[in-house]
Coordinates of C-alpha atoms in Angstrom, one line a residue:
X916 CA 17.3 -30.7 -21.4
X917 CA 19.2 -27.5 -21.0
X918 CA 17.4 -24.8 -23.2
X919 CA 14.4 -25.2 -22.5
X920 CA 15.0 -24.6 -18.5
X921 CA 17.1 -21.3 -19.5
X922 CA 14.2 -20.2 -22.0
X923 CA 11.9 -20.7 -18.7
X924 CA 14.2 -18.6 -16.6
X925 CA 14.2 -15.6 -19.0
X926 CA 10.7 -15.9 -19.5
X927 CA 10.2 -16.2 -15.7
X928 CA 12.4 -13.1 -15.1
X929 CA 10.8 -11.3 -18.0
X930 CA 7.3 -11.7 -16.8
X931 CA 8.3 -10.7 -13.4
X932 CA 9.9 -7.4 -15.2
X933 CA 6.4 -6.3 -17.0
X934 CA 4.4 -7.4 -13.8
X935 CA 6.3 -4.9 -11.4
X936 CA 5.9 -2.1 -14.4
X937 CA 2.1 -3.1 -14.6
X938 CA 1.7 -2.1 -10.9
X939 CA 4.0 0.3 -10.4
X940 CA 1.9 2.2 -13.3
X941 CA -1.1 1.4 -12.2
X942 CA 0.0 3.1 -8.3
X943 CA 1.0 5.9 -10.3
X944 CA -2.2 6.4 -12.2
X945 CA -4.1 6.4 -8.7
X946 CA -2.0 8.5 -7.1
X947 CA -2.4 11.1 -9.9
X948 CA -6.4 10.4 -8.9
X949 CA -5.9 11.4 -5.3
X950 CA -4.6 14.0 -6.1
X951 CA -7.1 15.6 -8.6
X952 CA -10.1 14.3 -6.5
X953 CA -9.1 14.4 -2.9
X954 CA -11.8 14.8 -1.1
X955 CA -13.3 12.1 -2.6
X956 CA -10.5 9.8 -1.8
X957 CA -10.9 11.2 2.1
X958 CA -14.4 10.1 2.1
X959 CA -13.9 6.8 0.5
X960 CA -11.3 5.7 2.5
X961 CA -13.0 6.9 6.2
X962 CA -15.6 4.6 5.0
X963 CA -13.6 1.9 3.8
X964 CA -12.1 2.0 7.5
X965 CA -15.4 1.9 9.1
X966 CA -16.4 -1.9 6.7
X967 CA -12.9 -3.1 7.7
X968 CA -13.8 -2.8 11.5
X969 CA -17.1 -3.6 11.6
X970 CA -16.8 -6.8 9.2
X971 CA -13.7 -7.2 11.8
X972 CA -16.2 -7.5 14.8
X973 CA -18.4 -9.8 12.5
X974 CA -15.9 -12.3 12.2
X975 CA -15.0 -12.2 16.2
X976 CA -19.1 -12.3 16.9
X977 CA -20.3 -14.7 14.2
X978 CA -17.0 -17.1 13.2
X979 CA -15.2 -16.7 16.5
X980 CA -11.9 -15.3 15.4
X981 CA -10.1 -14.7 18.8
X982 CA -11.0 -12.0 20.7
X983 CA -7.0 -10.4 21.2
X984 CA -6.4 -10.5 17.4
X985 CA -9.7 -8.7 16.1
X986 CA -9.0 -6.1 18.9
X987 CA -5.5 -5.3 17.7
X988 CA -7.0 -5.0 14.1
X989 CA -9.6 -2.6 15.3
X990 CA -6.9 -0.3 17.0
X991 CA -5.1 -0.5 14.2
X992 CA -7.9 0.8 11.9
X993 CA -8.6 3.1 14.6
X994 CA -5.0 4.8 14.9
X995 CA -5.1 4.6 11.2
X996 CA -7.9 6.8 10.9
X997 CA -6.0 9.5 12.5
X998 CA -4.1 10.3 10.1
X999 CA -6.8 11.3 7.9
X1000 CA -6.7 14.5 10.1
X1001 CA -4.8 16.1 7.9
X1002 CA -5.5 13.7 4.4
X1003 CA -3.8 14.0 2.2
X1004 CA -1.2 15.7 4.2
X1005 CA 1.6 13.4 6.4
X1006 CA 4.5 13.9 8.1
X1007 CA 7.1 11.2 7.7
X1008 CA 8.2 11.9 11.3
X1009 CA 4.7 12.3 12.7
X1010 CA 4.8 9.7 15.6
X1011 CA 1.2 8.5 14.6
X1012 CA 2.4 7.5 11.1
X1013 CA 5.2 5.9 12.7
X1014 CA 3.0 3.9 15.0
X1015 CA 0.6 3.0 11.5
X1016 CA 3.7 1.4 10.2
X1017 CA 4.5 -0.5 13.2
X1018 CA 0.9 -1.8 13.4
X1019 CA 1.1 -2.8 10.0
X1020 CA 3.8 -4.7 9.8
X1021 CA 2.4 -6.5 13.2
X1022 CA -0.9 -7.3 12.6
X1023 CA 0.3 -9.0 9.5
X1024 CA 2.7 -11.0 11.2
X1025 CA 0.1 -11.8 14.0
X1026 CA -2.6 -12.5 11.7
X1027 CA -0.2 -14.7 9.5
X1028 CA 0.8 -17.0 12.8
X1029 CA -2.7 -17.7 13.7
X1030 CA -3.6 -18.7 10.5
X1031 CA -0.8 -21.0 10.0
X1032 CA -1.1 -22.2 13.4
X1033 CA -4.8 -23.4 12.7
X1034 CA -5.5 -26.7 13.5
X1035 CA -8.2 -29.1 11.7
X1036 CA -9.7 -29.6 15.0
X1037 CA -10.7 -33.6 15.8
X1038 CA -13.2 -35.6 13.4
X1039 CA -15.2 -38.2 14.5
X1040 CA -16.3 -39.3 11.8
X1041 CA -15.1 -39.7 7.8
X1042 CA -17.9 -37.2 6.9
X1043 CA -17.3 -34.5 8.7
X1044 CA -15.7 -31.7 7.0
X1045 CA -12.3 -30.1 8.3
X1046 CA -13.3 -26.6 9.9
X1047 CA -10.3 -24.5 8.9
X1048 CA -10.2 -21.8 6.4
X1049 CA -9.5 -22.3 2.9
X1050 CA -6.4 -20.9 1.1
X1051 CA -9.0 -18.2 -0.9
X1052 CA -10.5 -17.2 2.2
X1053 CA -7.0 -16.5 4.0
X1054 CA -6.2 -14.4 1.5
X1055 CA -9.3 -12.5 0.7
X1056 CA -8.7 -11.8 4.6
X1057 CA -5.6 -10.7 4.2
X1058 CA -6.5 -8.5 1.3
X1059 CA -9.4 -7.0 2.7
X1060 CA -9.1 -6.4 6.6
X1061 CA -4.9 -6.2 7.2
X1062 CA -3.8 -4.5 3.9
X1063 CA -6.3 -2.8 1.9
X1064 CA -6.1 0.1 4.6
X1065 CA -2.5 0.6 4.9
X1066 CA -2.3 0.2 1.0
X1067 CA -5.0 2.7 0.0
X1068 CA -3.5 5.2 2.3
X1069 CA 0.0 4.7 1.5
X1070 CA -1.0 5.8 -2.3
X1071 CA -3.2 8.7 -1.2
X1072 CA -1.1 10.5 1.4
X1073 CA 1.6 13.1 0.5
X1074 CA 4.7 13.6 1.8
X1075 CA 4.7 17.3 3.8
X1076 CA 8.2 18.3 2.0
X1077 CA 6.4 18.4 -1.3
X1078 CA 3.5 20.1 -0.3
X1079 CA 2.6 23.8 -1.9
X1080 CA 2.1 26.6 0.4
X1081 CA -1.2 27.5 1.8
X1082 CA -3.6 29.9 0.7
X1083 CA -2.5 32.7 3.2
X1084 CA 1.0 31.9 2.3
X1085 CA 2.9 35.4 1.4
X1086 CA 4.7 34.0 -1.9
X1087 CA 3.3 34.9 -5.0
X1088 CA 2.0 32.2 -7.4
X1089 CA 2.3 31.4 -11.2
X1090 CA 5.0 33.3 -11.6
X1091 CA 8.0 30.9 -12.8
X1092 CA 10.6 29.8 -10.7
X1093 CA 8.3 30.7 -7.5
X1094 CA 7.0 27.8 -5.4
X1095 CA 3.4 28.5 -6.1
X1096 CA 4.2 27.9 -10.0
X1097 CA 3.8 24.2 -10.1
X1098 CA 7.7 23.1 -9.0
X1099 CA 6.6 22.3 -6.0
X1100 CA 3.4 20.7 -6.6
X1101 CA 2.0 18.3 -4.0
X1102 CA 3.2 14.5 -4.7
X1103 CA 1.9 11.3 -3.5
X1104 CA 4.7 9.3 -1.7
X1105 CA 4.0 6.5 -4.5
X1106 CA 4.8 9.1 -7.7
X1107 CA 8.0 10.2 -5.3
X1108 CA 9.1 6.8 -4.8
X1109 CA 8.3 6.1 -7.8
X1110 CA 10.3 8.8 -9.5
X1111 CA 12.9 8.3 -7.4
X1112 CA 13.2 4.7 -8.4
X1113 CA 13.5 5.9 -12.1
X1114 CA 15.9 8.9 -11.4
X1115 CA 18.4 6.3 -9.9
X1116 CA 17.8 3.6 -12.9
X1117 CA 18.9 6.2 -15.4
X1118 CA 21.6 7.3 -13.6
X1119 CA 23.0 4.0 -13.4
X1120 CA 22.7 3.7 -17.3
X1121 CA 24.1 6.9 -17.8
X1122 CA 27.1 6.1 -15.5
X1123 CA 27.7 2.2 -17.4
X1124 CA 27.4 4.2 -20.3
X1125 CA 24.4 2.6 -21.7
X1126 CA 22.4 5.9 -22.5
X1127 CA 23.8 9.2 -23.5
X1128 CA 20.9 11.9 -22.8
X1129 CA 20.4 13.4 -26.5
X1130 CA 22.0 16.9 -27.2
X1131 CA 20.3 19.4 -28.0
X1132 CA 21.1 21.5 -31.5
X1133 CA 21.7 25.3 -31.0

């Protein structure tokens, strides 16, 4: 067969295509969220921090997950509490944002070597039942207690460039072409990244010439 492996492909390809539009919408719609109800998000999120670490000391106490690993995830939650100092508020260059990012990236991998490091352990007999952890529960693990922090936060927080003066700021606002008049309204990073992403896609179109932006009649 030779079609029906290239119809696969495109499907495959296809699929993949609406997939990564479904979530990149769906980060977009939540950031939008954030944004209109942050301090809401703030509080949802400190307390989303406090379940991860304290299931985190649950599974060191009751399932005796190793003692080195459950403290690095509990400094990790910790240091990423810190930057809801200033929710929704971050500066790209703030050295505990850095850090988060570091920690991230390192407790996964950390996590991710234990795991598939984890032995079966010895059975002494046909009936006993292999004490490792299943394929759902790694990943519910994973999904819960090493990303779901990092993730909520990366689509609440705001870059500081695109942030609107404060209150006591000198500038007038709505007046047009002033920064106060909504040009310079507070993003999340996902809508920059986002937008960013989109802004290059159609200039790349424009350039191969596969989209002429529509003229305007006077």
């Amino acid at each position: 067969m030779w079609i029906l492996p290239l119809v696969g492909y495109i499907g495959l390809l296809v699929g993949f295509g609406f997939l990564t539009l479904a979530i990149a919408s769906g980060l977009y719609y939540l950031s939008e969220l954030v944004e209109e109800h942050t301090v809401v998000a703030k509080r949802l999120l400190t307390r989303m921090i406090y379940f991860v670490t304290g299931t985190q000391v649950l599974l060191w106490l009751v399932d005796g997950f190793p003692f080195k690993l459950s403290l690095l995830t509990v400094i990790s939650h910790i240091v990423y509490l810190g930057n809801m100092r200033r929710f929704p508020i971050v500066k790209l260059t703030d050295p505990l944002f850095l850090v988060s990012c570091v920690l991230v990236i390192f407790n996964h991998w950390a996590w991710f070597t234990h795991f598939s490091q984890t032995s079966a352990g010895p059975r002494y007999s046909i009936y006993d039942q292999p004490k490792i952890p299943t394929f759902t529960e790694i990943a519910s693990y994973f999904g819960l207690c090493v990303w779901l922090v990092p993730f909520s936060l990366f689509v609440s927080l705001s870059a500081s460039d695109n942030v609107l003066p404060t209150m006591s700021s000198e500038e007038p606002t709505g007046i047009p072409g002033t920064r106060g008049s909504g040009e310079g309204k507070r993003q999340g990073m996902v809508k920059v990244v986002v937008d960013s992403v989109r802004d290059a896609i159609g200039n790349l179109a424009r350039i191969a010439g596969w989209w002429r932006p529509r003229e305007r009649d006077f």
